[in-house]
Tab-separated table of C-alpha atoms and ligand atoms in Angstrom:
chain	number	residue	atom	x	y	z
A	1	MET	CA	59.889	-81.592	-188.125
A	2	SER	CA	62.255	-82.287	-190.947
A	3	ALA	CA	60.930	-82.374	-194.509
A	4	LEU	CA	63.317	-85.117	-195.334
A	5	ALA	CA	65.383	-87.527	-193.423
A	6	LEU	CA	67.825	-89.978	-194.994
A	7	LYS	CA	69.532	-92.687	-192.895
A	8	ASN	CA	72.252	-94.904	-194.236
A	9	LEU	CA	70.744	-94.847	-197.795
A	10	THR	CA	72.363	-97.353	-199.749
A	11	LYS	CA	71.869	-98.407	-203.478
A	12	THR	CA	73.647	-101.247	-205.262
A	13	TYR	CA	72.318	-101.614	-208.940
A	14	ARG	CA	71.737	-105.154	-210.123
A	15	ASN	CA	74.956	-104.972	-212.259
A	16	GLY	CA	76.725	-104.629	-208.908
A	17	HIS	CA	77.446	-100.874	-209.315
A	18	VAL	CA	77.316	-99.110	-205.879
A	19	ALA	CA	75.589	-95.793	-206.420
A	20	LEU	CA	74.998	-94.732	-202.865
A	21	ARG	CA	77.258	-95.710	-200.055
A	22	GLY	CA	75.323	-94.920	-196.920
A	23	ILE	CA	73.894	-91.351	-197.091
A	24	ASP	CA	72.625	-89.428	-194.048
A	25	LEU	CA	70.799	-86.152	-194.920
A	26	GLU	CA	68.339	-83.897	-193.188
A	27	VAL	CA	66.363	-81.103	-194.771
A	28	ALA	CA	64.388	-78.776	-192.646
A	29	GLU	CA	60.804	-77.905	-193.382
A	30	GLY	CA	60.783	-74.734	-195.494
A	31	ASP	CA	64.358	-75.066	-196.515
A	32	PHE	CA	65.544	-74.393	-200.016
A	33	PHE	CA	68.183	-77.155	-200.407
A	34	ALA	CA	70.693	-78.191	-203.117
A	35	LEU	CA	71.949	-81.467	-203.665
A	36	LEU	CA	75.193	-80.656	-205.642
A	37	GLY	CA	77.600	-83.175	-207.213
A	38	PRO	CA	79.460	-84.068	-210.587
A	39	ASN	CA	77.773	-86.442	-213.026
A	40	GLY	CA	77.428	-89.943	-211.644
A	41	ALA	CA	77.737	-88.947	-208.124
A	42	GLY	CA	74.337	-90.523	-207.156
A	43	LYS	CA	71.937	-87.509	-207.117
A	44	SER	CA	69.219	-88.984	-209.381
A	45	THR	CA	69.444	-92.368	-207.624
A	46	ALA	CA	68.668	-90.584	-204.304
A	47	ILE	CA	65.833	-88.847	-205.671
A	48	GLY	CA	64.585	-91.861	-207.477
A	49	ILE	CA	64.487	-93.659	-204.190
A	50	ILE	CA	62.736	-90.839	-202.334
A	51	ALA	CA	60.120	-90.717	-205.151
A	52	SER	CA	59.706	-94.478	-205.127
A	53	LEU	CA	60.968	-94.903	-208.556
A	54	VAL	CA	63.974	-96.813	-207.497
A	55	ASN	CA	64.283	-99.541	-204.837
A	56	LYS	CA	66.801	-98.818	-202.127
A	57	SER	CA	69.252	-101.582	-200.989
A	58	ALA	CA	69.310	-100.449	-197.255
A	59	GLY	CA	68.634	-97.498	-195.027
A	60	SER	CA	65.667	-95.452	-194.422
A	61	VAL	CA	63.634	-92.455	-195.958
A	62	ALA	CA	61.283	-90.191	-194.002
A	63	VAL	CA	59.122	-87.390	-195.488
A	64	PHE	CA	57.647	-85.146	-193.011
A	65	GLY	CA	57.893	-88.013	-190.476
A	66	ARG	CA	56.234	-90.729	-192.662
A	67	ASP	CA	58.459	-93.665	-193.353
A	68	LEU	CA	58.841	-94.799	-196.890
A	69	ASP	CA	58.511	-98.388	-196.133
A	70	ARG	CA	55.664	-98.192	-193.594
A	71	ASP	CA	53.610	-95.539	-195.262
A	72	PRO	CA	54.431	-95.137	-198.904
A	73	ASN	CA	51.360	-93.285	-199.641
A	74	GLY	CA	51.822	-90.837	-196.988
A	75	VAL	CA	55.250	-90.147	-198.462
A	76	LYS	CA	53.955	-89.943	-201.990
A	77	VAL	CA	51.049	-87.272	-201.278
A	78	ASN	CA	53.752	-85.066	-199.664
A	79	ILE	CA	56.130	-85.051	-202.804
A	80	GLY	CA	56.037	-83.468	-205.985
A	81	LEU	CA	58.679	-84.685	-208.449
A	82	VAL	CA	60.079	-82.903	-211.563
A	83	PRO	CA	62.338	-85.468	-213.178
A	84	GLN	CA	65.046	-84.591	-215.755
A	85	GLU	CA	63.217	-86.022	-218.806
A	86	PHE	CA	59.936	-84.735	-220.151
A	87	ASN	CA	57.737	-87.857	-219.316
A	88	PHE	CA	54.124	-86.466	-220.160
A	89	ASN	CA	52.111	-87.574	-223.189
A	90	GLN	CA	53.237	-85.112	-225.851
A	91	PHE	CA	49.887	-85.723	-227.719
A	92	GLU	CA	47.679	-84.738	-224.796
A	93	PRO	CA	46.484	-81.012	-224.439
A	94	VAL	CA	48.352	-79.124	-221.664
A	95	GLU	CA	45.394	-78.625	-219.337
A	96	GLU	CA	44.305	-82.423	-219.740
A	97	ILE	CA	47.941	-83.230	-218.577
A	98	LEU	CA	47.253	-81.518	-215.300
A	99	VAL	CA	43.694	-82.662	-214.724
A	100	ASN	CA	44.603	-86.193	-215.372
A	101	GLN	CA	47.514	-85.959	-212.856
A	102	ALA	CA	45.094	-84.419	-210.160
A	103	GLY	CA	42.729	-87.402	-210.865
A	104	PHE	CA	45.563	-89.723	-210.258
A	105	HIS	CA	45.803	-88.013	-206.777
A	106	GLY	CA	42.182	-88.435	-206.170
A	107	ILE	CA	41.243	-84.626	-206.604
A	108	PRO	CA	37.712	-84.342	-208.049
A	109	ARG	CA	37.655	-83.202	-211.687
A	110	ARG	CA	35.821	-79.846	-211.069
A	111	GLN	CA	38.533	-78.921	-208.434
A	112	ALA	CA	41.224	-80.133	-210.632
A	113	PHE	CA	40.396	-77.488	-213.290
A	114	VAL	CA	40.427	-74.750	-210.613
A	115	GLU	CA	43.935	-76.236	-209.536
A	116	ALA	CA	45.101	-76.465	-213.076
A	117	GLU	CA	44.124	-72.787	-213.962
A	118	LYS	CA	45.988	-71.552	-210.797
A	119	TRP	CA	49.328	-73.209	-211.876
A	120	LEU	CA	48.956	-72.667	-215.571
A	121	ARG	CA	48.500	-68.808	-215.010
A	122	GLN	CA	51.328	-68.773	-212.570
A	123	LEU	CA	53.687	-70.493	-214.785
A	124	GLU	CA	52.377	-68.350	-217.988
A	125	LEU	CA	50.953	-71.336	-219.765
A	126	TRP	CA	47.293	-70.412	-219.574
A	127	ASP	CA	47.145	-69.247	-223.278
A	128	LYS	CA	48.664	-72.730	-224.157
A	129	ARG	CA	46.221	-74.738	-222.329
A	130	ARG	CA	44.239	-76.225	-225.297
A	131	GLY	CA	47.328	-76.880	-227.400
A	132	MET	CA	49.236	-80.054	-227.355
A	133	ALA	CA	52.087	-80.537	-225.101
A	134	ARG	CA	54.346	-81.285	-228.080
A	135	GLU	CA	53.739	-77.735	-229.433
A	136	LEU	CA	55.346	-76.074	-226.336
A	137	SER	CA	58.801	-74.889	-226.383
A	138	GLY	CA	61.518	-76.534	-224.102
A	139	GLY	CA	61.160	-73.893	-221.511
A	140	MET	CA	57.367	-74.016	-221.443
A	141	LYS	CA	57.583	-77.937	-221.315
A	142	ARG	CA	59.843	-77.632	-218.271
A	143	ARG	CA	57.126	-75.381	-216.731
A	144	LEU	CA	54.486	-77.838	-217.535
A	145	MET	CA	56.600	-80.506	-215.557
A	146	ILE	CA	56.608	-78.116	-212.631
A	147	ALA	CA	52.874	-77.368	-212.832
A	148	ARG	CA	52.136	-81.077	-212.946
A	149	ALA	CA	54.311	-81.765	-209.949
A	150	LEU	CA	52.485	-79.044	-207.921
A	151	ILE	CA	48.917	-80.006	-208.770
A	152	HIS	CA	48.136	-82.032	-205.516
A	153	ARG	CA	49.895	-79.248	-203.523
A	154	PRO	CA	52.816	-81.330	-202.009
A	155	ARG	CA	54.748	-79.845	-199.247
A	156	LEU	CA	58.071	-81.050	-200.757
A	157	LEU	CA	59.006	-80.203	-204.315
A	158	ILE	CA	61.893	-82.112	-205.729
A	159	LEU	CA	63.606	-81.039	-208.979
A	160	ASP	CA	66.291	-83.103	-210.832
A	161	GLU	CA	68.453	-80.640	-212.756
A	162	PRO	CA	65.531	-78.238	-213.529
A	163	THR	CA	67.470	-75.785	-215.665
A	164	ALA	CA	69.631	-78.377	-217.731
A	165	GLY	CA	69.454	-76.989	-221.347
A	166	VAL	CA	67.238	-73.983	-220.263
A	167	ASP	CA	68.476	-70.562	-221.655
A	168	ILE	CA	69.295	-67.935	-219.181
A	169	GLU	CA	66.100	-65.794	-219.368
A	170	ILE	CA	63.943	-68.583	-218.783
A	171	ARG	CA	66.285	-70.058	-216.020
A	172	ARG	CA	65.895	-66.578	-214.125
A	173	ALA	CA	62.067	-66.576	-214.428
A	174	MET	CA	62.224	-70.137	-213.114
A	175	TRP	CA	64.303	-69.294	-210.187
A	176	LYS	CA	61.950	-66.422	-209.220
A	177	PHE	CA	58.977	-68.789	-209.556
A	178	LEU	CA	60.735	-71.386	-207.226
A	179	SER	CA	61.686	-68.621	-204.844
A	180	ASP	CA	58.256	-67.438	-204.527
A	181	ILE	CA	56.598	-70.720	-203.832
A	182	ASN	CA	59.390	-71.626	-201.341
A	183	ARG	CA	58.384	-68.258	-199.451
A	184	GLN	CA	54.697	-69.526	-199.535
A	185	GLY	CA	56.051	-72.484	-197.635
A	186	VAL	CA	57.021	-75.281	-199.829
A	187	THR	CA	60.163	-77.046	-199.201
A	188	ILE	CA	62.344	-77.429	-202.218
A	189	ILE	CA	65.223	-79.710	-203.034
A	190	LEU	CA	66.918	-79.410	-206.181
A	191	THR	CA	69.902	-81.224	-207.745
A	192	THR	CA	72.261	-79.434	-209.812
A	193	HIS	CA	75.946	-79.422	-211.132
A	194	TYR	CA	75.839	-75.625	-211.314
A	195	LEU	CA	77.424	-74.072	-207.982
A	196	GLU	CA	76.041	-70.676	-209.222
A	197	GLU	CA	72.488	-72.109	-209.360
A	198	ALA	CA	72.698	-73.329	-205.930
A	199	GLU	CA	74.278	-70.072	-204.773
A	200	SER	CA	71.517	-67.906	-205.953
A	201	LEU	CA	68.696	-70.036	-204.805
A	202	CYS	CA	69.575	-72.208	-201.819
A	203	ARG	CA	70.138	-71.781	-198.136
A	204	ASN	CA	71.524	-75.168	-197.427
A	205	ILE	CA	73.499	-77.619	-199.417
A	206	ALA	CA	75.040	-81.108	-199.459
A	207	ILE	CA	77.662	-82.191	-201.900
A	208	ILE	CA	77.635	-85.669	-203.010
A	209	ASN	CA	80.476	-87.459	-204.675
A	210	HIS	CA	80.995	-91.144	-205.510
A	211	GLY	CA	77.902	-92.030	-203.465
A	212	ARG	CA	78.967	-90.287	-200.361
A	213	ILE	CA	77.966	-87.000	-198.729
A	214	VAL	CA	81.190	-85.032	-198.501
A	215	GLU	CA	79.735	-81.818	-197.221
A	216	HIS	CA	76.601	-80.548	-195.674
A	217	GLY	CA	75.669	-77.362	-194.286
A	218	GLY	CA	75.027	-73.830	-194.799
A	219	MET	CA	75.610	-72.226	-198.299
A	220	ALA	CA	77.630	-69.200	-196.709
A	221	GLN	CA	79.707	-71.610	-194.765
A	222	LEU	CA	80.499	-73.754	-198.039
A	223	LEU	CA	81.556	-70.566	-199.799
A	224	ARG	CA	83.723	-69.505	-197.135
A	225	LYS	CA	85.585	-72.837	-197.293
A	226	LEU	CA	85.929	-72.696	-200.896
A	227	HIS	CA	87.686	-69.379	-200.501
A	228	LYS	CA	90.392	-70.911	-198.432
A	229	GLU	CA	93.563	-72.502	-199.753
A	230	HIS	CA	95.902	-75.200	-198.475
A	231	LEU	CA	99.554	-74.429	-198.334
A	232	VAL	CA	102.150	-77.207	-197.860
A	233	LEU	CA	105.332	-75.758	-196.273
A	234	ASN	CA	108.583	-77.658	-196.147
A	235	LEU	CA	110.660	-76.779	-193.117
A	236	ALA	CA	114.461	-76.932	-192.743
A	237	GLU	CA	113.825	-79.497	-190.078
A	238	ALA	CA	110.981	-81.286	-188.253
A	239	PRO	CA	109.543	-79.271	-185.466
A	240	ALA	CA	109.779	-80.688	-181.887
A	241	ARG	CA	106.043	-79.919	-181.412
A	242	PRO	CA	103.314	-78.561	-183.565
A	243	PRO	CA	103.717	-74.752	-184.129
A	244	GLN	CA	101.329	-72.318	-182.595
A	245	LEU	CA	99.953	-70.119	-185.393
A	246	LYS	CA	97.689	-67.056	-184.692
A	247	GLY	CA	95.205	-66.441	-187.705
A	248	PHE	CA	96.072	-69.698	-189.457
A	249	THR	CA	94.986	-73.166	-189.116
A	250	VAL	CA	97.359	-76.167	-189.180
A	251	ILE	CA	95.782	-79.011	-191.112
A	252	ALA	CA	98.611	-81.584	-190.851
A	253	ALA	CA	102.062	-81.733	-189.559
A	254	ASN	CA	104.275	-84.585	-190.729
A	255	ASP	CA	107.964	-84.606	-190.160
A	256	ALA	CA	109.293	-81.483	-191.767
A	257	SER	CA	106.270	-80.692	-193.717
A	258	LEU	CA	103.266	-78.494	-192.509
A	259	GLU	CA	100.066	-78.038	-194.231
A	260	VAL	CA	98.310	-74.761	-193.354
A	261	GLU	CA	94.860	-73.411	-194.332
A	262	ILE	CA	94.957	-69.783	-195.354
A	263	THR	CA	92.286	-67.249	-196.514
A	264	GLN	CA	93.031	-65.658	-199.972
A	265	ASP	CA	93.599	-62.184	-198.452
A	266	CYS	CA	95.968	-63.306	-195.444
A	267	ASN	CA	99.481	-62.065	-194.978
A	268	LEU	CA	101.989	-64.712	-195.797
A	269	HIS	CA	104.944	-62.703	-194.337
A	270	ASP	CA	103.067	-62.827	-191.104
A	271	LEU	CA	102.996	-66.589	-191.287
A	272	PHE	CA	106.613	-67.003	-191.947
A	273	ARG	CA	107.443	-64.537	-189.195
A	274	GLN	CA	105.372	-66.463	-186.737
A	275	LEU	CA	107.163	-69.650	-187.828
A	276	GLU	CA	110.633	-68.221	-187.677
A	277	ALA	CA	109.962	-66.945	-184.124
A	278	GLN	CA	109.234	-70.530	-183.172
A	279	GLY	CA	112.649	-71.432	-184.693
A	280	LEU	CA	111.168	-72.823	-187.821
A	281	ARG	CA	112.706	-72.047	-191.347
A	282	VAL	CA	110.610	-72.428	-194.426
A	283	ILE	CA	112.625	-73.823	-197.440
A	284	GLY	CA	109.806	-74.607	-199.813
A	285	VAL	CA	106.058	-73.699	-200.366
A	286	ARG	CA	103.445	-75.132	-202.815
A	287	ASN	CA	99.634	-74.839	-203.142
A	288	LYS	CA	97.518	-77.946	-202.444
A	289	GLN	CA	94.073	-78.153	-203.797
A	290	ASN	CA	91.522	-78.896	-200.998
A	291	ARG	CA	88.989	-81.731	-201.514
A	292	LEU	CA	86.146	-79.391	-202.206
A	293	GLU	CA	87.975	-77.448	-204.740
A	294	ARG	CA	88.813	-80.710	-206.538
A	295	ILE	CA	85.093	-81.797	-206.689
A	296	MET	CA	84.142	-78.146	-207.955
A	297	LEU	CA	86.886	-78.542	-210.742
A	298	ASP	CA	85.655	-81.812	-211.732
A	299	MET	CA	82.085	-80.293	-212.270
A	300	ALA	CA	83.398	-77.330	-214.160
A	301	ASP	CA	85.356	-79.821	-216.473
A	302	GLN	CA	82.105	-81.719	-217.048
A	303	ARG	CA	80.189	-78.610	-217.880
A	304	LYS	CA	82.926	-77.695	-220.398
A	305	GLU	CA	82.649	-81.143	-222.083
A	306	ALA	CA	78.845	-80.742	-222.146
A	307	SER	CA	78.919	-77.429	-223.891
B	1	ADP	P1	73.935	-88.421	-210.897
B	1	ADP	O1	72.436	-88.147	-210.833
B	1	ADP	O2	74.637	-87.645	-209.776
B	1	ADP	O3	74.567	-88.030	-212.219
B	1	ADP	P2	73.194	-91.083	-210.758
B	1	ADP	O4	72.352	-91.318	-209.596
B	1	ADP	O5	72.390	-90.933	-212.196
B	1	ADP	O6	74.167	-89.883	-210.758
B	1	ADP	O7	74.258	-92.352	-211.063
B	1	ADP	C1	75.076	-92.792	-209.997
B	1	ADP	C2	75.919	-94.024	-210.535
B	1	ADP	O8	75.060	-95.084	-210.711
B	1	ADP	C3	76.579	-93.735	-211.758
B	1	ADP	O9	77.780	-94.297	-211.841
B	1	ADP	C4	75.668	-94.460	-212.794
B	1	ADP	O10	76.354	-94.905	-213.903
B	1	ADP	C5	74.988	-95.741	-212.008
B	1	ADP	N1	73.674	-96.016	-212.249
B	1	ADP	C6	72.654	-95.119	-212.457
B	1	ADP	N2	71.459	-95.749	-212.751
B	1	ADP	C7	71.862	-97.042	-213.054
B	1	ADP	C8	71.211	-98.330	-213.436
B	1	ADP	N3	69.830	-98.304	-213.701
B	1	ADP	N4	71.781	-99.500	-213.498
B	1	ADP	C9	73.242	-99.415	-213.094
B	1	ADP	N5	74.071	-98.440	-212.770
B	1	ADP	C10	73.291	-97.134	-212.835
């Protein structure tokens, strides 16, 4: 069974802005999944819909087979959400925040204290349990958000940019914690605009851009694609038929121009030799960015602006 299935998920905000343009996505149970994309791509909107914080315009959401429209409570009990902003009461003691959240999910108070202790210890907040939330450091507040999302033992944990503004040491500790609970069986989905973060944690990935899924698959497969380049070759004359090339993939052939996908370590002489053997002379070569590369560069630019 899939942990999450989105079909044709669409969102138009009241001001007419189309944030999601029909998203299809499936996340397997037990997966560690990244939803990657530049700012404004639609990641938070998608998560907001799954967590019942935003109304969808069309399409369907199913969490462990429960349909969001028909069984919203069945969806809610299975999801723990860690939103980007700290949205707990800053003037409440840390332990109370967890116990009250457990109460909200119908967990009896005595058991709630047991659960709270388990997560506070695991997230190294136990010593801080009596203090007010506002006394915690940024990294501790982030961990409190995670503890609160896990208090009812959801099978799916969704984190929206969990490490934004978190320093590298705390980020690493958080990654380890998330990997551990994933190994214990919790399916995890996180949004990020750090490719490195997705790379170190996630097995599968979807890339969203302008409200559309532009890539969906295994992390390793995506990285392989990123290491490929596109070359546009200008030929002396248009070939009578598309050339047959061993070890190279022809992406497009228009008149006298040929677009070829190459790996970074391939031998270009070999490419030219094969073309010549088929009577084709190359008179010009240029690199073309592939679509994925462009999206990644957008994300890198945004990070530069943010820092
Ligand atoms: P991401 O999380 O990938 O940065 P969002 O889901 O926050 O992207 O936003 C997707 C698009 O929807 C953006 O263009 C954003 O400006 C727009 N948007 C988000 N929230 C609202 C809203 N409440 N009203 C109108 N437009 C919104």
